[in-house]
């Protein structure tokens, strides 16, 4: 250390110490300037001394961008176009034919095919035990049908073969099968007759019977009865002839009064004939008035019955019963 230190007399200075101080100050200034540049530098601004990126970094960025574009393209496609693209890529890379990827349409069924397979002319409680969605569809269609009158197919009447089905809502509104002939190919409205037919048919390899009603014109009625006569349905007559009506039963009091009147008619003396005749005529007039009053009263009730208790309540008919009576003649 002594060799490095040189003293130049009074008032001199050490030159080595002065150089070290200058270098320290310059380094402090550089650090301060660098710190200020880092503070003032923006996040997206590149550094002045940027280095060249590595090749792997470049390839990774390209792969990421390509995957982003491919994902956006797949999202823009619908499911069917996406499926076709994947199938095309599979054939392109692995080989094959498009015919191998086509779906077989041999087992396809429409709603009409399902109805034809599961339809029943009459549904029973046994048929509703094991219900599948096909049976539920057929049952829902069956509930919408109107089962008062049938529509008939009489095209094979000479073979004694007939086809029957229930009416739809449109046919009920138009009056087909009730106010028009129920034959499938007839639209006559005059001279219609109601027929009751025992319809025997085979359904799901099982023999069944059903009693159905038809409204047919005279020509179609002849076709229906070509082999043997069917039962004709007629309206029931409610009117009863007056001759068949039984006279109202007489009460015990009326019988006693008539007996007393008959005894009073017999004269005890010849002098009192006129008086007895006049008294008997007056009693007969009274009895006739009472008989007329008793006739107005309901059957099975006497004068004493009115004082035993309140009058029997008359049951009023409900609205449904009134409609049934009104439509009874219409629906034979």
CSV table of C-alpha atoms in Angstrom, one decimal:
chain,number,residue,atom,x,y,z
A,1,UNK,CA,0.0,0.0,0.0
A,2,UNK,CA,2.8,2.3,0.6
A,3,UNK,CA,4.1,2.0,-2.9
A,4,UNK,CA,0.7,3.0,-4.3
A,5,UNK,CA,0.5,6.2,-2.2
A,6,UNK,CA,2.4,9.2,-3.5
A,7,UNK,CA,2.6,12.3,-1.5
A,8,UNK,CA,3.5,15.6,-3.3
A,9,UNK,CA,4.2,18.0,-0.5
A,10,UNK,CA,1.9,20.4,1.1
A,11,UNK,CA,-1.3,21.4,-0.6
A,12,UNK,CA,-1.1,18.3,-2.9
A,13,UNK,CA,-3.8,15.6,-3.4
A,14,UNK,CA,-4.0,11.9,-4.1
A,15,UNK,CA,-4.7,11.4,-7.8
A,16,UNK,CA,-5.7,7.7,-7.4
A,17,UNK,CA,-8.6,8.6,-5.0
A,18,UNK,CA,-9.9,11.2,-7.3
A,19,UNK,CA,-10.3,8.8,-10.3
A,20,UNK,CA,-12.2,6.3,-8.1
A,21,UNK,CA,-14.6,9.0,-7.0
A,22,UNK,CA,-15.3,9.9,-10.7
A,23,UNK,CA,-16.1,6.4,-11.7
A,24,UNK,CA,-18.5,5.9,-8.7
A,25,UNK,CA,-20.4,9.1,-9.6
A,26,UNK,CA,-20.8,8.0,-13.3
A,27,UNK,CA,-22.1,4.6,-12.3
A,28,UNK,CA,-24.6,6.1,-9.9
A,29,UNK,CA,-25.8,8.5,-12.7
A,30,UNK,CA,-26.2,5.5,-15.1
A,31,UNK,CA,-28.2,3.6,-12.6
A,32,UNK,CA,-30.4,6.6,-11.9
A,33,UNK,CA,-31.0,7.2,-15.6
A,34,UNK,CA,-31.8,3.5,-16.1
A,35,UNK,CA,-34.2,3.6,-13.2
A,36,UNK,CA,-35.9,6.7,-14.7
A,37,UNK,CA,-36.2,5.1,-18.1
A,38,UNK,CA,-37.9,2.0,-16.6
A,39,UNK,CA,-40.4,4.2,-14.8
A,40,UNK,CA,-41.2,6.2,-18.0
A,41,UNK,CA,-41.3,3.1,-20.2
A,42,UNK,CA,-44.8,2.1,-21.4
A,43,UNK,CA,-46.0,-1.5,-21.1
A,44,UNK,CA,-46.4,-2.1,-24.8
A,45,UNK,CA,-43.1,-0.3,-25.7
A,46,UNK,CA,-40.3,-2.5,-26.8
A,47,UNK,CA,-36.9,-2.2,-25.2
A,48,UNK,CA,-34.1,-0.5,-27.1
A,49,UNK,CA,-31.8,-3.4,-27.2
A,50,UNK,CA,-34.3,-6.2,-28.3
A,51,UNK,CA,-33.0,-9.6,-29.0
A,52,UNK,CA,-34.0,-12.0,-31.8
A,53,UNK,CA,-36.8,-14.5,-30.8
A,54,UNK,CA,-36.0,-18.2,-30.8
A,55,UNK,CA,-37.4,-20.4,-33.6
A,56,UNK,CA,-39.5,-22.5,-31.1
A,57,UNK,CA,-41.2,-19.5,-29.8
A,58,UNK,CA,-42.1,-18.5,-33.3
A,59,UNK,CA,-43.6,-21.9,-34.2
A,60,UNK,CA,-45.6,-22.0,-30.9
A,61,UNK,CA,-47.2,-18.6,-31.7
A,62,UNK,CA,-48.1,-19.8,-35.2
A,63,UNK,CA,-49.7,-23.0,-33.9
A,64,UNK,CA,-51.7,-21.0,-31.3
A,65,UNK,CA,-53.0,-18.7,-34.0
A,66,UNK,CA,-53.9,-21.6,-36.3
A,67,UNK,CA,-55.8,-23.4,-33.5
A,68,UNK,CA,-57.7,-20.1,-32.7
A,69,UNK,CA,-58.8,-19.7,-36.3
A,70,UNK,CA,-59.8,-23.4,-36.6
A,71,UNK,CA,-61.9,-23.2,-33.4
A,72,UNK,CA,-63.7,-20.1,-34.7
A,73,UNK,CA,-64.4,-21.9,-38.0
A,74,UNK,CA,-65.9,-25.0,-36.2
A,75,UNK,CA,-68.1,-22.9,-33.9
A,76,UNK,CA,-69.5,-21.1,-37.0
A,77,UNK,CA,-70.7,-24.4,-38.5
A,78,UNK,CA,-73.9,-26.2,-37.5
A,79,UNK,CA,-73.9,-29.8,-36.2
A,80,UNK,CA,-74.6,-31.4,-39.6
A,81,UNK,CA,-71.9,-29.4,-41.5
A,82,UNK,CA,-69.4,-30.1,-38.7
A,83,UNK,CA,-70.2,-33.8,-38.9
A,84,UNK,CA,-69.6,-33.8,-42.7
A,85,UNK,CA,-66.3,-32.0,-42.2
A,86,UNK,CA,-65.1,-34.6,-39.7
A,87,UNK,CA,-66.2,-37.4,-42.0
A,88,UNK,CA,-64.4,-35.8,-44.9
A,89,UNK,CA,-61.2,-35.4,-42.9
A,90,UNK,CA,-61.4,-39.0,-41.7
A,91,UNK,CA,-61.7,-40.3,-45.3
A,92,UNK,CA,-58.9,-37.9,-46.5
A,93,UNK,CA,-56.4,-39.1,-43.9
A,94,UNK,CA,-57.5,-42.8,-43.3
A,95,UNK,CA,-59.2,-43.7,-46.6
A,96,UNK,CA,-62.6,-45.2,-47.3
A,97,UNK,CA,-65.9,-44.3,-49.0
A,98,UNK,CA,-68.8,-42.0,-48.2
A,99,UNK,CA,-71.3,-44.9,-48.8
A,100,UNK,CA,-70.0,-46.5,-45.6
A,101,UNK,CA,-71.1,-43.5,-43.5
A,102,UNK,CA,-74.7,-43.2,-45.0
A,103,UNK,CA,-77.5,-44.0,-42.5
A,104,UNK,CA,-79.9,-46.7,-43.4
A,105,UNK,CA,-83.5,-45.4,-43.7
A,106,UNK,CA,-85.1,-48.9,-43.7
A,107,UNK,CA,-86.2,-48.7,-40.1
A,108,UNK,CA,-87.5,-45.1,-40.1
A,109,UNK,CA,-91.2,-44.6,-39.0
A,110,UNK,CA,-93.5,-41.7,-39.2
A,111,UNK,CA,-96.3,-40.9,-36.8
A,112,UNK,CA,-98.8,-42.4,-39.2
A,113,UNK,CA,-96.9,-45.7,-39.2
A,114,UNK,CA,-96.9,-45.8,-35.4
A,115,UNK,CA,-100.6,-45.2,-35.3
A,116,UNK,CA,-101.3,-48.0,-37.8
A,117,UNK,CA,-99.2,-50.4,-35.8
A,118,UNK,CA,-100.8,-49.6,-32.4
A,119,UNK,CA,-104.3,-48.6,-33.4
A,120,UNK,CA,-107.3,-50.3,-31.7
A,121,UNK,CA,-110.9,-50.1,-32.7
A,122,UNK,CA,-112.0,-50.3,-29.0
A,123,UNK,CA,-109.6,-49.7,-26.1
A,124,UNK,CA,-110.0,-51.9,-23.0
A,125,UNK,CA,-108.6,-51.6,-19.5
A,126,UNK,CA,-106.3,-54.5,-20.3
A,127,UNK,CA,-104.7,-52.6,-23.2
A,128,UNK,CA,-103.7,-49.7,-21.0
A,129,UNK,CA,-101.6,-51.7,-18.5
A,130,UNK,CA,-98.2,-51.7,-20.3
A,131,UNK,CA,-98.2,-48.4,-22.1
A,132,UNK,CA,-95.3,-47.3,-24.3
A,133,UNK,CA,-95.0,-44.0,-26.1
A,134,UNK,CA,-96.3,-45.6,-29.3
A,135,UNK,CA,-99.4,-46.9,-27.5
A,136,UNK,CA,-99.9,-43.5,-25.8
A,137,UNK,CA,-99.8,-41.8,-29.1
A,138,UNK,CA,-102.5,-44.2,-30.5
A,139,UNK,CA,-104.6,-43.8,-27.4
A,140,UNK,CA,-104.4,-40.0,-27.6
A,141,UNK,CA,-105.7,-40.2,-31.2
A,142,UNK,CA,-108.4,-42.6,-30.2
A,143,UNK,CA,-109.7,-40.2,-27.5
A,144,UNK,CA,-110.2,-37.5,-30.1
A,145,UNK,CA,-112.6,-39.7,-32.2
A,146,UNK,CA,-116.4,-39.6,-31.9
A,147,UNK,CA,-117.9,-43.1,-31.3
A,148,UNK,CA,-121.7,-42.5,-31.8
A,149,UNK,CA,-121.9,-43.5,-35.5
A,150,UNK,CA,-119.4,-45.2,-37.8
A,151,UNK,CA,-118.2,-44.5,-41.3
A,152,UNK,CA,-118.5,-47.7,-43.5
A,153,UNK,CA,-116.6,-49.0,-46.5
A,154,UNK,CA,-119.2,-51.1,-48.6
A,155,UNK,CA,-117.0,-51.6,-51.7
A,156,UNK,CA,-116.8,-55.4,-51.0
A,157,UNK,CA,-120.3,-56.0,-49.9
A,158,UNK,CA,-120.8,-59.0,-52.2
A,159,UNK,CA,-118.0,-60.8,-50.4
A,160,UNK,CA,-119.7,-59.9,-47.1
A,161,UNK,CA,-116.7,-57.9,-46.0
A,162,UNK,CA,-117.1,-54.4,-44.5
A,163,UNK,CA,-114.8,-51.8,-43.0
A,164,UNK,CA,-115.8,-49.5,-40.2
A,165,UNK,CA,-114.1,-46.6,-38.5
A,166,UNK,CA,-115.1,-43.9,-36.1
A,167,UNK,CA,-115.8,-40.3,-37.1
A,168,UNK,CA,-113.4,-37.4,-36.8
A,169,UNK,CA,-114.3,-33.9,-35.6
A,170,UNK,CA,-114.6,-32.5,-39.1
A,171,UNK,CA,-117.0,-35.2,-40.1
A,172,UNK,CA,-119.1,-34.6,-37.0
A,173,UNK,CA,-119.3,-30.9,-37.6
A,174,UNK,CA,-120.3,-31.4,-41.3
A,175,UNK,CA,-122.9,-34.1,-40.3
A,176,UNK,CA,-121.2,-36.9,-42.2
A,177,UNK,CA,-122.4,-40.3,-41.0
A,178,UNK,CA,-125.5,-38.9,-39.2
A,179,UNK,CA,-127.3,-36.4,-41.4
A,180,UNK,CA,-125.5,-37.7,-44.5
A,181,UNK,CA,-125.1,-41.3,-45.6
A,182,UNK,CA,-122.4,-43.1,-43.6
A,183,UNK,CA,-121.0,-44.8,-46.7
A,184,UNK,CA,-117.5,-43.8,-47.5
A,185,UNK,CA,-118.4,-42.9,-51.1
A,186,UNK,CA,-122.0,-41.6,-50.7
A,187,UNK,CA,-123.3,-38.2,-49.7
A,188,UNK,CA,-127.1,-38.6,-49.9
A,189,UNK,CA,-129.2,-37.0,-47.2
A,190,UNK,CA,-132.7,-38.4,-47.9
A,191,UNK,CA,-134.3,-41.5,-46.6
A,192,UNK,CA,-131.6,-42.4,-44.1
A,193,UNK,CA,-132.1,-45.4,-41.8
A,194,UNK,CA,-130.2,-46.4,-38.7
A,195,UNK,CA,-128.7,-49.9,-38.6
A,196,UNK,CA,-127.1,-51.9,-35.8
A,197,UNK,CA,-124.4,-54.2,-36.9
A,198,UNK,CA,-122.3,-56.7,-35.0
A,199,UNK,CA,-118.8,-56.0,-36.3
A,200,UNK,CA,-116.5,-59.0,-36.1
A,201,UNK,CA,-112.8,-58.2,-36.8
A,202,UNK,CA,-109.3,-59.4,-36.2
A,203,UNK,CA,-106.9,-57.1,-34.4
A,204,UNK,CA,-103.3,-58.0,-33.4
A,205,UNK,CA,-104.0,-61.6,-34.2
A,206,UNK,CA,-107.0,-61.7,-31.9
A,207,UNK,CA,-110.7,-62.0,-32.8
A,208,UNK,CA,-113.0,-59.3,-31.4
A,209,UNK,CA,-116.6,-58.2,-31.7
A,210,UNK,CA,-118.2,-54.7,-31.5
A,211,UNK,CA,-121.8,-53.5,-31.8
A,212,UNK,CA,-121.8,-50.3,-34.0
A,213,UNK,CA,-124.5,-48.0,-35.5
A,214,UNK,CA,-124.8,-46.8,-39.1
A,215,UNK,CA,-126.9,-44.3,-40.9
A,216,UNK,CA,-127.3,-45.3,-44.5
A,217,UNK,CA,-129.5,-44.3,-47.5
A,218,UNK,CA,-131.8,-46.9,-49.1
A,219,UNK,CA,-129.2,-48.0,-51.8
A,220,UNK,CA,-126.4,-48.4,-49.2
A,221,UNK,CA,-128.8,-50.2,-46.9
A,222,UNK,CA,-129.4,-52.7,-49.6
A,223,UNK,CA,-125.6,-53.3,-49.9
A,224,UNK,CA,-125.4,-53.7,-46.1
A,225,UNK,CA,-128.2,-56.3,-46.1
A,226,UNK,CA,-127.1,-58.1,-49.2
A,227,UNK,CA,-126.4,-61.4,-47.5
A,228,UNK,CA,-128.7,-61.2,-44.5
A,229,UNK,CA,-130.9,-58.7,-42.8
A,230,UNK,CA,-129.5,-56.5,-40.1
A,231,UNK,CA,-131.3,-55.0,-37.2
A,232,UNK,CA,-132.9,-51.6,-37.9
A,233,UNK,CA,-132.9,-49.1,-35.0
A,234,UNK,CA,-136.2,-47.1,-34.7
A,235,UNK,CA,-137.1,-44.3,-32.3
A,236,UNK,CA,-139.0,-45.4,-29.2
A,237,UNK,CA,-142.6,-44.0,-29.0
A,238,UNK,CA,-143.3,-42.5,-25.5
A,239,UNK,CA,-147.0,-41.8,-26.1
A,240,UNK,CA,-149.5,-44.3,-24.6
A,241,UNK,CA,-153.0,-44.7,-26.1
A,242,UNK,CA,-155.8,-43.5,-23.9
A,243,UNK,CA,-157.6,-46.8,-24.2
A,244,UNK,CA,-154.7,-48.6,-22.5
A,245,UNK,CA,-154.6,-46.1,-19.6
A,246,UNK,CA,-156.0,-47.6,-16.4
A,247,UNK,CA,-158.6,-45.6,-14.5
A,248,UNK,CA,-157.3,-44.0,-11.2
A,249,UNK,CA,-157.9,-46.2,-8.1
A,250,UNK,CA,-160.6,-45.1,-5.8
A,251,UNK,CA,-159.9,-44.6,-2.1
A,252,UNK,CA,-161.7,-46.3,0.8
A,253,UNK,CA,-163.6,-43.1,1.7
A,254,UNK,CA,-165.1,-42.7,-1.8
A,255,UNK,CA,-166.2,-46.3,-1.8
A,256,UNK,CA,-168.0,-45.8,1.6
A,257,UNK,CA,-169.7,-42.7,0.3
A,258,UNK,CA,-171.0,-44.5,-2.7
A,259,UNK,CA,-172.3,-47.3,-0.6
A,260,UNK,CA,-174.1,-44.9,1.7
A,261,UNK,CA,-175.5,-43.1,-1.3
A,262,UNK,CA,-176.8,-46.4,-2.8
A,263,UNK,CA,-178.5,-47.2,0.6
A,264,UNK,CA,-180.1,-43.8,0.8
A,265,UNK,CA,-181.6,-44.3,-2.6
A,266,UNK,CA,-183.8,-47.1,-1.3
A,267,UNK,CA,-187.2,-45.6,-0.1
A,268,UNK,CA,-188.6,-46.8,3.3
A,269,UNK,CA,-192.1,-45.5,2.6
A,270,UNK,CA,-194.0,-44.6,-0.5
A,271,UNK,CA,-194.7,-41.1,0.8
A,272,UNK,CA,-190.9,-40.2,1.0
A,273,UNK,CA,-190.0,-41.2,-2.5
A,274,UNK,CA,-189.6,-37.7,-3.8
A,275,UNK,CA,-187.5,-36.6,-0.7
A,276,UNK,CA,-185.2,-39.6,-1.1
A,277,UNK,CA,-184.8,-39.0,-4.8
A,278,UNK,CA,-183.9,-35.4,-4.2
A,279,UNK,CA,-181.4,-36.3,-1.4
A,280,UNK,CA,-179.7,-39.0,-3.5
A,281,UNK,CA,-179.3,-36.6,-6.4
A,282,UNK,CA,-177.7,-34.0,-4.2
A,283,UNK,CA,-175.3,-36.6,-2.7
A,284,UNK,CA,-174.4,-37.9,-6.2
A,285,UNK,CA,-173.6,-34.3,-7.2
A,286,UNK,CA,-171.4,-33.9,-4.2
A,287,UNK,CA,-169.7,-37.3,-4.8
A,288,UNK,CA,-169.1,-36.3,-8.4
A,289,UNK,CA,-167.5,-33.1,-7.3
A,290,UNK,CA,-165.3,-34.9,-4.8
A,291,UNK,CA,-164.4,-37.5,-7.4
A,292,UNK,CA,-163.3,-34.7,-9.8
A,293,UNK,CA,-161.2,-33.2,-7.0
A,294,UNK,CA,-159.7,-36.6,-6.2
A,295,UNK,CA,-158.9,-37.1,-9.9
A,296,UNK,CA,-156.9,-33.9,-9.9
A,297,UNK,CA,-154.9,-35.2,-6.9
A,298,UNK,CA,-151.9,-37.4,-7.6
A,299,UNK,CA,-152.5,-41.2,-7.6
A,300,UNK,CA,-152.0,-43.0,-4.3
A,301,UNK,CA,-152.8,-40.0,-2.2
A,302,UNK,CA,-156.0,-39.4,-0.2
A,303,UNK,CA,-157.3,-36.4,1.7
A,304,UNK,CA,-155.7,-37.6,5.0
A,305,UNK,CA,-152.3,-38.0,3.4
A,306,UNK,CA,-152.1,-34.2,2.9
A,307,UNK,CA,-152.3,-33.7,6.7
A,308,UNK,CA,-149.7,-36.3,7.7
A,309,UNK,CA,-146.7,-34.3,6.6
A,310,UNK,CA,-145.2,-32.0,3.9
A,311,UNK,CA,-145.8,-32.6,0.3
A,312,UNK,CA,-143.3,-35.0,-1.4
A,313,UNK,CA,-140.4,-33.1,-3.0
A,314,UNK,CA,-140.3,-33.3,-6.8
A,315,UNK,CA,-136.9,-34.1,-8.1
A,316,UNK,CA,-135.7,-31.5,-10.6
A,317,UNK,CA,-134.0,-32.8,-13.7
A,318,UNK,CA,-130.4,-31.8,-14.2
A,319,UNK,CA,-129.2,-30.1,-17.3
A,320,UNK,CA,-127.5,-33.2,-18.6
A,321,UNK,CA,-130.8,-35.2,-18.2
A,322,UNK,CA,-132.7,-32.6,-20.1
A,323,UNK,CA,-130.1,-32.6,-23.0
A,324,UNK,CA,-130.3,-36.4,-23.0
A,325,UNK,CA,-134.1,-36.3,-23.4
A,326,UNK,CA,-133.8,-33.7,-26.1
A,327,UNK,CA,-131.3,-35.6,-28.1
A,328,UNK,CA,-132.8,-39.0,-27.6
A,329,UNK,CA,-134.9,-39.0,-30.8
A,330,UNK,CA,-131.9,-37.6,-32.7
A,331,UNK,CA,-129.4,-40.3,-31.7
A,332,UNK,CA,-131.2,-43.5,-32.5
